[in-house]
Short mmCIF file of C-alpha atoms in Angstrom, two decimals:
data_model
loop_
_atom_site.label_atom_id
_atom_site.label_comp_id
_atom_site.label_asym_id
_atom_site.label_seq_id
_atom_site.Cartn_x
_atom_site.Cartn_y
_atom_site.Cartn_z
CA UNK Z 1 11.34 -40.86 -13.75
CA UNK Z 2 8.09 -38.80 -13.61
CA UNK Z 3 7.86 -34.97 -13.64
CA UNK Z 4 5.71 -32.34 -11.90
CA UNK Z 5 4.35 -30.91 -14.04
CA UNK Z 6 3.88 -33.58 -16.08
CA UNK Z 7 5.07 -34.09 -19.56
CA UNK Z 8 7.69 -31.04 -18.91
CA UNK Z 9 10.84 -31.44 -19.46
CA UNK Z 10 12.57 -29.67 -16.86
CA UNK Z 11 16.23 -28.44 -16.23
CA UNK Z 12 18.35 -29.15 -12.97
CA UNK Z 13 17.99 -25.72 -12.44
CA UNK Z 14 14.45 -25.33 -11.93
CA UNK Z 15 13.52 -28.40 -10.57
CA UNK Z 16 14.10 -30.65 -7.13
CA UNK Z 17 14.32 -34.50 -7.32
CA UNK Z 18 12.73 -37.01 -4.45
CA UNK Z 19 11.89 -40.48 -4.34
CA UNK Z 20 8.71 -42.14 -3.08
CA UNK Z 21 9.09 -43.89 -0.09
CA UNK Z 22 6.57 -46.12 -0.96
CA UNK Z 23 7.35 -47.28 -4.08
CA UNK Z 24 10.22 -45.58 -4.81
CA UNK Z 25 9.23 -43.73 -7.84
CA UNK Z 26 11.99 -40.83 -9.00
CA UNK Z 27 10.02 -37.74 -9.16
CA UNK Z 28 11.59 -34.25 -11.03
CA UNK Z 29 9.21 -31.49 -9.06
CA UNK Z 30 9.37 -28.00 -10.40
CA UNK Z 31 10.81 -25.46 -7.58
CA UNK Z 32 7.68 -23.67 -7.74
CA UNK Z 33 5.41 -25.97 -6.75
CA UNK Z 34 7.53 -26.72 -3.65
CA UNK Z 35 4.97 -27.14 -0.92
CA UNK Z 36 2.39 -28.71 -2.32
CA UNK Z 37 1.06 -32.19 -2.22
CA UNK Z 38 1.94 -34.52 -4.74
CA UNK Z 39 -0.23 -37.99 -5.03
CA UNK Z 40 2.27 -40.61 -6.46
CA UNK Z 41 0.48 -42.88 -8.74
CA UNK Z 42 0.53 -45.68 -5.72
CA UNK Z 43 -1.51 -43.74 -3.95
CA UNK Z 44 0.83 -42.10 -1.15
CA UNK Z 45 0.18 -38.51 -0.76
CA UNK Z 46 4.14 -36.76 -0.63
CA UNK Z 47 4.68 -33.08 0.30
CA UNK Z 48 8.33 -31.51 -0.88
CA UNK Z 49 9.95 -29.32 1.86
CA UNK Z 50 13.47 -28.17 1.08
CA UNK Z 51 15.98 -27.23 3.80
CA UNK Z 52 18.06 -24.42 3.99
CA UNK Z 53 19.29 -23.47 0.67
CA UNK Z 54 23.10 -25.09 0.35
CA UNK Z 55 25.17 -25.53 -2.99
CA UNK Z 56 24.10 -29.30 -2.73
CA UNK Z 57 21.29 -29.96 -0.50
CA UNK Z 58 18.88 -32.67 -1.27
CA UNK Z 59 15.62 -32.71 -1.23
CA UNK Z 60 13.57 -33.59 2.04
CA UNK Z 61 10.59 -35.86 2.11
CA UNK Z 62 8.72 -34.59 5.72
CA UNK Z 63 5.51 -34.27 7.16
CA UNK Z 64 4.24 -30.89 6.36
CA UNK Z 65 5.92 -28.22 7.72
CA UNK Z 66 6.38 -24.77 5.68
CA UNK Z 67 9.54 -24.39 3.13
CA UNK Z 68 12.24 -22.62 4.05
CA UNK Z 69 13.47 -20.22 1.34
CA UNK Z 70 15.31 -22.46 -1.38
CA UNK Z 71 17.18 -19.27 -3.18
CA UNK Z 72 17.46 -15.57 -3.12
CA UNK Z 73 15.71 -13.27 -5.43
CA UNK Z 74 16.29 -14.03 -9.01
CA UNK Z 75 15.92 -10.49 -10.97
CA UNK Z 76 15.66 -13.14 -14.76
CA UNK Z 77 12.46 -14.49 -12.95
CA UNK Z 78 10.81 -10.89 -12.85
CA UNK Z 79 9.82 -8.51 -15.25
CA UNK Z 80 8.28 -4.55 -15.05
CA UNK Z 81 4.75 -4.03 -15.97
CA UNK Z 82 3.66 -0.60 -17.72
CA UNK Z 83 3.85 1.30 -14.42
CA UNK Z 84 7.45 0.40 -13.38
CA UNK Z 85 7.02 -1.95 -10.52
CA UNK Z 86 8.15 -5.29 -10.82
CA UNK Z 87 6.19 -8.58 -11.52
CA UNK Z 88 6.73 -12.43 -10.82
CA UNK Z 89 5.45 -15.37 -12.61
CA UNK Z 90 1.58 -16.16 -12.07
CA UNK Z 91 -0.26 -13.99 -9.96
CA UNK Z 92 -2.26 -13.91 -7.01
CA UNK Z 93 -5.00 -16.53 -8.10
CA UNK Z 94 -3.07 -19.15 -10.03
CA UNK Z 95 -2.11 -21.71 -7.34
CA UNK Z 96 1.15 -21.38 -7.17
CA UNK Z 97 3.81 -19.82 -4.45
CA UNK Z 98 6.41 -17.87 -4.92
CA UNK Z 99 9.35 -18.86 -1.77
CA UNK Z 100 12.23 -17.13 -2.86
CA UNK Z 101 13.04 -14.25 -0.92
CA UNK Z 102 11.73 -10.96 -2.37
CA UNK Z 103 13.32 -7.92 -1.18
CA UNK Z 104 10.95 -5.45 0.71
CA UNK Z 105 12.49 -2.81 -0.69
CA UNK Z 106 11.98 -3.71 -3.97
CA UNK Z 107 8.71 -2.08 -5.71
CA UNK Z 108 6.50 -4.89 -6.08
CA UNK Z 109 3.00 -5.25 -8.30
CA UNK Z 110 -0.11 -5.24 -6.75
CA UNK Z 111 -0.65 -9.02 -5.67
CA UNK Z 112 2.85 -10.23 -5.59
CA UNK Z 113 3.51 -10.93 -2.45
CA UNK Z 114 -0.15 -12.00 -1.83
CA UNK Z 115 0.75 -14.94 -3.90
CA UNK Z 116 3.92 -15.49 -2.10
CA UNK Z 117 5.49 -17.52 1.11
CA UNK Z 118 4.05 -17.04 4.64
CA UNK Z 119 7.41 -15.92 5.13
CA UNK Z 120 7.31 -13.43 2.50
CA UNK Z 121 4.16 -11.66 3.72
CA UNK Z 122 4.93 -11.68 7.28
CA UNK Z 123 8.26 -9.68 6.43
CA UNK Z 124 6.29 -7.77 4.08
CA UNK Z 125 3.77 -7.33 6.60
CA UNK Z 126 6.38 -6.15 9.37
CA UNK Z 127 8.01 -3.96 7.30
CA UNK Z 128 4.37 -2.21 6.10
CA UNK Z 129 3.22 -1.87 9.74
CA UNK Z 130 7.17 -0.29 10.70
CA UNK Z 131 6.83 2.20 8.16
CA UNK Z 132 3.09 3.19 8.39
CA UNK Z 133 3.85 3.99 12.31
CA UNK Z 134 7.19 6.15 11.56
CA UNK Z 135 5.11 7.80 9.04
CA UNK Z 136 2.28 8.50 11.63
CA UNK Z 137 4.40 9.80 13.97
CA UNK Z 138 6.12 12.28 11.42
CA UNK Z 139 3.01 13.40 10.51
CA UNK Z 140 1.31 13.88 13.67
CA UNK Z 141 4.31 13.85 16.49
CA UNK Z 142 4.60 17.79 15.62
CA UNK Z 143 0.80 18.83 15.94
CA UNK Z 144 0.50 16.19 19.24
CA UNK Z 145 3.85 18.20 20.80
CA UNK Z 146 2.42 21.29 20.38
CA UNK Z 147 -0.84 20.35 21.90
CA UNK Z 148 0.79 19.05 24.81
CA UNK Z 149 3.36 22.47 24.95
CA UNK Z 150 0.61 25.22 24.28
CA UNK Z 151 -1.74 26.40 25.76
CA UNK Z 152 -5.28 28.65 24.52
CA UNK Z 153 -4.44 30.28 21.33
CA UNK Z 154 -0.83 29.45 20.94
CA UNK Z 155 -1.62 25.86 19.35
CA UNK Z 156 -3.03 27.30 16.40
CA UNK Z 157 0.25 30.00 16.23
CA UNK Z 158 2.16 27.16 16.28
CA UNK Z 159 0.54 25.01 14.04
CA UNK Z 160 2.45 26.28 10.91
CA UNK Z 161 5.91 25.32 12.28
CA UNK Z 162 4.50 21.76 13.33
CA UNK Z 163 3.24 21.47 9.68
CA UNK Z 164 7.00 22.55 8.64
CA UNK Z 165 8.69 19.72 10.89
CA UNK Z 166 6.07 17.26 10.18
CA UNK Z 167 7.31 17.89 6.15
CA UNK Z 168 10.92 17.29 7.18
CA UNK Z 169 10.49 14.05 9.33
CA UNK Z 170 8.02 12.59 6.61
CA UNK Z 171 10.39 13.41 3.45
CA UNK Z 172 13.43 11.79 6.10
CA UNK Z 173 11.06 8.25 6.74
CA UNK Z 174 10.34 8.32 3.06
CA UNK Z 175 14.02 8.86 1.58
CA UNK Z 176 15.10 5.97 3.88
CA UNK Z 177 12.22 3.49 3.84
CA UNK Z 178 12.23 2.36 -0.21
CA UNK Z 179 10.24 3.60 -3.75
CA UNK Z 180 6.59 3.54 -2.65
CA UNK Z 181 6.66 7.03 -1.57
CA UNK Z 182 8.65 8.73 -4.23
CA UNK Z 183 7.82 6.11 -7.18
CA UNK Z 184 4.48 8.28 -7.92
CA UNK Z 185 6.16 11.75 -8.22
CA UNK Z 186 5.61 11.44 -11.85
CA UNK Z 187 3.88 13.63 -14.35
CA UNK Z 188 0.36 12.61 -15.51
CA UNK Z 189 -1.69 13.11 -18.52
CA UNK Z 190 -3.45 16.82 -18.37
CA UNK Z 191 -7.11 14.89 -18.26
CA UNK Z 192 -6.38 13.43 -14.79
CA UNK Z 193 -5.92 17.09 -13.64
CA UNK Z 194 -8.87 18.36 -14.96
CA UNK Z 195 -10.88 15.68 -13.76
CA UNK Z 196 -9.08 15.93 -10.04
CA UNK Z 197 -10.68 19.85 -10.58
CA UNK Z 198 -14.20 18.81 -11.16
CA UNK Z 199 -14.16 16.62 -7.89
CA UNK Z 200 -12.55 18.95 -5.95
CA UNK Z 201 -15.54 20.98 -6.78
CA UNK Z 202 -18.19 18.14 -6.67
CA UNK Z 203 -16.78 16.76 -3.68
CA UNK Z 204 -16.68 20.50 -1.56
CA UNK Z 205 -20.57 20.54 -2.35
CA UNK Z 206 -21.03 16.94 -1.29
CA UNK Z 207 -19.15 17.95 1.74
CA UNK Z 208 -21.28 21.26 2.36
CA UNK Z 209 -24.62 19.13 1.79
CA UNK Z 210 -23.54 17.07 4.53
CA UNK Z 211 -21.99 19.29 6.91
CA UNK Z 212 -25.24 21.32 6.30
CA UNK Z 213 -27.76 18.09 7.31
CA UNK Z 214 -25.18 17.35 10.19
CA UNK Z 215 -25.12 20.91 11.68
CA UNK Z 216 -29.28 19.91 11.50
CA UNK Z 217 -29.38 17.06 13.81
CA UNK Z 218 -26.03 17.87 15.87
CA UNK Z 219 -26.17 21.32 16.36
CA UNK Z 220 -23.00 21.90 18.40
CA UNK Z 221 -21.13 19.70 15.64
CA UNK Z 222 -18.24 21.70 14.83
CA UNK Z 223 -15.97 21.70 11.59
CA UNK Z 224 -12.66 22.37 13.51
CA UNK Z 225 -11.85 25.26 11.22
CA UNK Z 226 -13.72 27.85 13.27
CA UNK Z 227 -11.56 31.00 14.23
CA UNK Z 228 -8.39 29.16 12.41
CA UNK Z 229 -7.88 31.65 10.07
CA UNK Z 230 -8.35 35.12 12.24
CA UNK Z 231 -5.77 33.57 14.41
CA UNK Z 232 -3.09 33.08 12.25
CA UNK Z 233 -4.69 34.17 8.63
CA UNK Z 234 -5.59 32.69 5.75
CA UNK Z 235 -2.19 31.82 3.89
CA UNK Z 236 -0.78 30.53 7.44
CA UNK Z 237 -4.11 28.52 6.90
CA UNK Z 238 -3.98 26.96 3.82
CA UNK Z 239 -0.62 25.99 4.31
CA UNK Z 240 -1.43 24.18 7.36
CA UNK Z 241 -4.72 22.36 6.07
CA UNK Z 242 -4.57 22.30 2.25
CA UNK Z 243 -0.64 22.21 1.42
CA UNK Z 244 0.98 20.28 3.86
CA UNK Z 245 -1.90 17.45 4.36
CA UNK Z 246 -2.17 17.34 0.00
CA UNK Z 247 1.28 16.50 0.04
CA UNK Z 248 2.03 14.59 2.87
CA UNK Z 249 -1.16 12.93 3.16
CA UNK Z 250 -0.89 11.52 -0.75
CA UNK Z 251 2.57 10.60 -0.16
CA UNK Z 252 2.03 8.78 2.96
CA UNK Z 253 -1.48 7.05 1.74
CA UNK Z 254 -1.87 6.59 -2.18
CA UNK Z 255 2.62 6.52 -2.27
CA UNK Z 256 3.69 4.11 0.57
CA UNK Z 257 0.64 2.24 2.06
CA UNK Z 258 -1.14 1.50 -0.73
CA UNK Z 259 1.47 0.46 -3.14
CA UNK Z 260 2.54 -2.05 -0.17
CA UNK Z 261 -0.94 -3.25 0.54
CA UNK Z 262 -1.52 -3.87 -2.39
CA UNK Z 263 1.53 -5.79 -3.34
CA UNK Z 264 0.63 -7.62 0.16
CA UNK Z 265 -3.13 -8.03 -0.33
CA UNK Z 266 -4.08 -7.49 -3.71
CA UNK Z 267 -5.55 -4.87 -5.70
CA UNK Z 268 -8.37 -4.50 -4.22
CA UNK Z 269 -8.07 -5.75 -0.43
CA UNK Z 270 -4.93 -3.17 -0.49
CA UNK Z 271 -7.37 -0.19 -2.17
CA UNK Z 272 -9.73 -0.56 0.56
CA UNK Z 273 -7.71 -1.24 3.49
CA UNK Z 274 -5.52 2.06 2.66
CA UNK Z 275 -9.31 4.24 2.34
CA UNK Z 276 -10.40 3.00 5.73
CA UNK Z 277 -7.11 3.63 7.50
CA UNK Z 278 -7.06 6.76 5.26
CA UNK Z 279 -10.36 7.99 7.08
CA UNK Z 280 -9.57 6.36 10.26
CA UNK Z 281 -6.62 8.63 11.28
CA UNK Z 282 -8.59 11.90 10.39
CA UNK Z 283 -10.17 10.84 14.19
CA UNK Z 284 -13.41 12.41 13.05
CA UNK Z 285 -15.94 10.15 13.47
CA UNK Z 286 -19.09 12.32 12.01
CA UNK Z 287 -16.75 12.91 8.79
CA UNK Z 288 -15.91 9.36 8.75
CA UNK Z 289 -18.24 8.94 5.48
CA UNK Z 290 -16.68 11.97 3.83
CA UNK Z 291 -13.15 10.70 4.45
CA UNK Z 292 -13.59 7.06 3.23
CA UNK Z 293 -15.10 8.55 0.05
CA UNK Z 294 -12.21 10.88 -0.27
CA UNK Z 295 -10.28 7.94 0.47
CA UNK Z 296 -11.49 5.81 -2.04
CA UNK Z 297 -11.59 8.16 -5.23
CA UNK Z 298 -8.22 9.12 -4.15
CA UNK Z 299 -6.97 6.02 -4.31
CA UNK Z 300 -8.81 5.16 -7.69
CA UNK Z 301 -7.13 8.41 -9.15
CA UNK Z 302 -3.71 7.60 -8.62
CA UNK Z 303 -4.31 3.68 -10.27
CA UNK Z 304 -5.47 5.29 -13.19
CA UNK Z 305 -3.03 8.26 -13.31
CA UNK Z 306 -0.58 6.32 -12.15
CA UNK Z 307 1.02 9.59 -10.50
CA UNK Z 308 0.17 11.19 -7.45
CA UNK Z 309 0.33 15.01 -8.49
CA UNK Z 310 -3.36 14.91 -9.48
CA UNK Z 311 -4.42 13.05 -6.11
CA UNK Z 312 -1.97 16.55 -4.58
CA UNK Z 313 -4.00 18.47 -6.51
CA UNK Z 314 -7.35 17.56 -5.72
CA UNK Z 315 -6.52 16.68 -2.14
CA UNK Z 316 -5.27 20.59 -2.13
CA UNK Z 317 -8.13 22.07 -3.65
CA UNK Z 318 -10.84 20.32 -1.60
CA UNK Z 319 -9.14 21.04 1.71
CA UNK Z 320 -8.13 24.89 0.99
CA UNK Z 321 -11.64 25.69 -0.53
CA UNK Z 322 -13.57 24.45 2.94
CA UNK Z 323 -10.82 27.06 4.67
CA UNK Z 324 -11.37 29.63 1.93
CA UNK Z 325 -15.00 29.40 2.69
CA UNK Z 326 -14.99 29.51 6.21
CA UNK Z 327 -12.68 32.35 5.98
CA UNK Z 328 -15.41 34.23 3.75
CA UNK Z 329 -18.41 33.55 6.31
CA UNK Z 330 -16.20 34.71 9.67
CA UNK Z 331 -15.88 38.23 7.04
#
């Protein structure tokens, strides 16, 4: 009887038995290595594939094809890191694969699924893409229906009641989709405030710099703030562009996507992925630069704050102080 890994002793529990066909050496293969290739010491190359999970179902000796999921979820096998969200054994570089079934509603650490089953990631995968699409159209149904509705000035007088309805269909999708989007709503040390103040500030001059150098070589660039605020006035305004996107938008992006990207991809491949989309859906390609910026410190913030309030809070400042200011230069 040999084992995989070798020289472990190993319990029935964690552990499958199979047989060479070759030479008929008894192997003891640990559950999590189910999948890969094993070289028996005659030289024949065997690959462990177990069927359907059953109280007593052998082991399969086949040609290749991807496990099936041996057991459900076993809570004993996980632990919670520092920030709450839960953690299997290894990670996302060590090797190995993780095939039994974890829950997507469950909040998983950044990699964990990234070193799981195919058939892990492509339900965590589905379930990502589902979600991201209700949350788009919560956000943006409202604003798109009164477009469509409206006509002349009445899109901006209704813009404060689409921002309302957009803030009830997003806090609906993200009550009933799972803990991404609420599991940030947690205070945060006073520093990460303070710093989300000085970029606010740092980041509206960055902002004017470049909307200054734009207006230079695209002189009918527009900001899409012009005339909001004489139309339906400045605290109609803010609301509309600095409250309800600083909420919403932090919820949506640093909550949901990028604590399931990165539980799908990684760290970084999910901190990345959730900038870009971040910037994409702003659907302002001269601003794209600004947004993926935005995007990324954002996104850095709430890793090390490990809150969202001071993401809120920046987010808020930044957007109502380009309002504020193009409030001031229409008086």
């Amino acid at each position: 009887m040999r084992t995989w890994p070798e020289g472990r002793s190993l319990t029935d529990e964690e552990c499958v038995a199979l047989s060479c066909a070759s030479c008929r050496t008894l192997w003891r293969i640990h559950n999590r290595l189910r999948g890969f290739r094993l070289r028996c010491g005659c030289g024949t190359w065997l690959q462990l594939t177990p069927p359907a999970p059953t109280a007593s179902s052998p082991a399969l000796l086949t040609g290749g094809s991807e496990p099936q999921l041996p057991v459900s979820f076993d809570p004993e096998q996980a632990r919670l890191d520092e920030r709450g969200l839960v953690q299997l054994p290894g990670d996302e570089h060590d090797g190995e694969v993780f095939y039994a079934e974890i829950p997507v509603d469950a909040p998983m650490a950044p990699g964990t699924v990234y070193g799981a089953s195919n058939t892990n990631q492509a339900r965590w995968t589905n379930r990502t893409l589902l979600e991201f699409a209700f949350l788009m159209a919560a956000l943006l149904g409202p604003q798109v229906a009164v477009a469509l509705i409206s006509a002349g000035n009445e899109t901006e007088l209704l813009l404060p009641i689409a921002s309302a309805v957009s803030c009830v269909l997003v806090g609906v999708v993200i009550v009933c989709a799972g803990p991404f989007g609420l599991i940030g709503l947690r205070g945060a040390r006073p520093r990460f405030f303070l710093e989300a103040l000085g970029m606010a500030a740092l980041s509206v001059g960055l902002a004017t710099l470049y909307v200054m150098g734009l207006e230079a070589l695209l002189p009918d660039a527009k900001s899409g703030l012009e005339g909001l605020t004489e139309r339906i006035g400045l605290p109609l305004a803010l609301f509309v562009v600095a409250v309800t996107p600083a909420v919403l938008e932090e919820v949506i992006f640093r909550g949901m996507l990028q604590g399931r990207l990165m539980a799908l991809m990684g760290r970084f491949g999910g901190f990345f992925v959730t900038a870009a989309a971040f910037a994409v859906v702003h659907g302002q390609p001269v601003a794209l630069p600004i947004h993926l910026g935005l995007g990324l410190y954002l996104g850095w913030l709430r890793e090390r704050a490990n809150s969202l309030l001071p993401c809120m809070l920046m987010h808020f400042l930044y957007n109502g102080t380009l309002v504020t200011l193009e409030h001031l230069q229409l008086g």
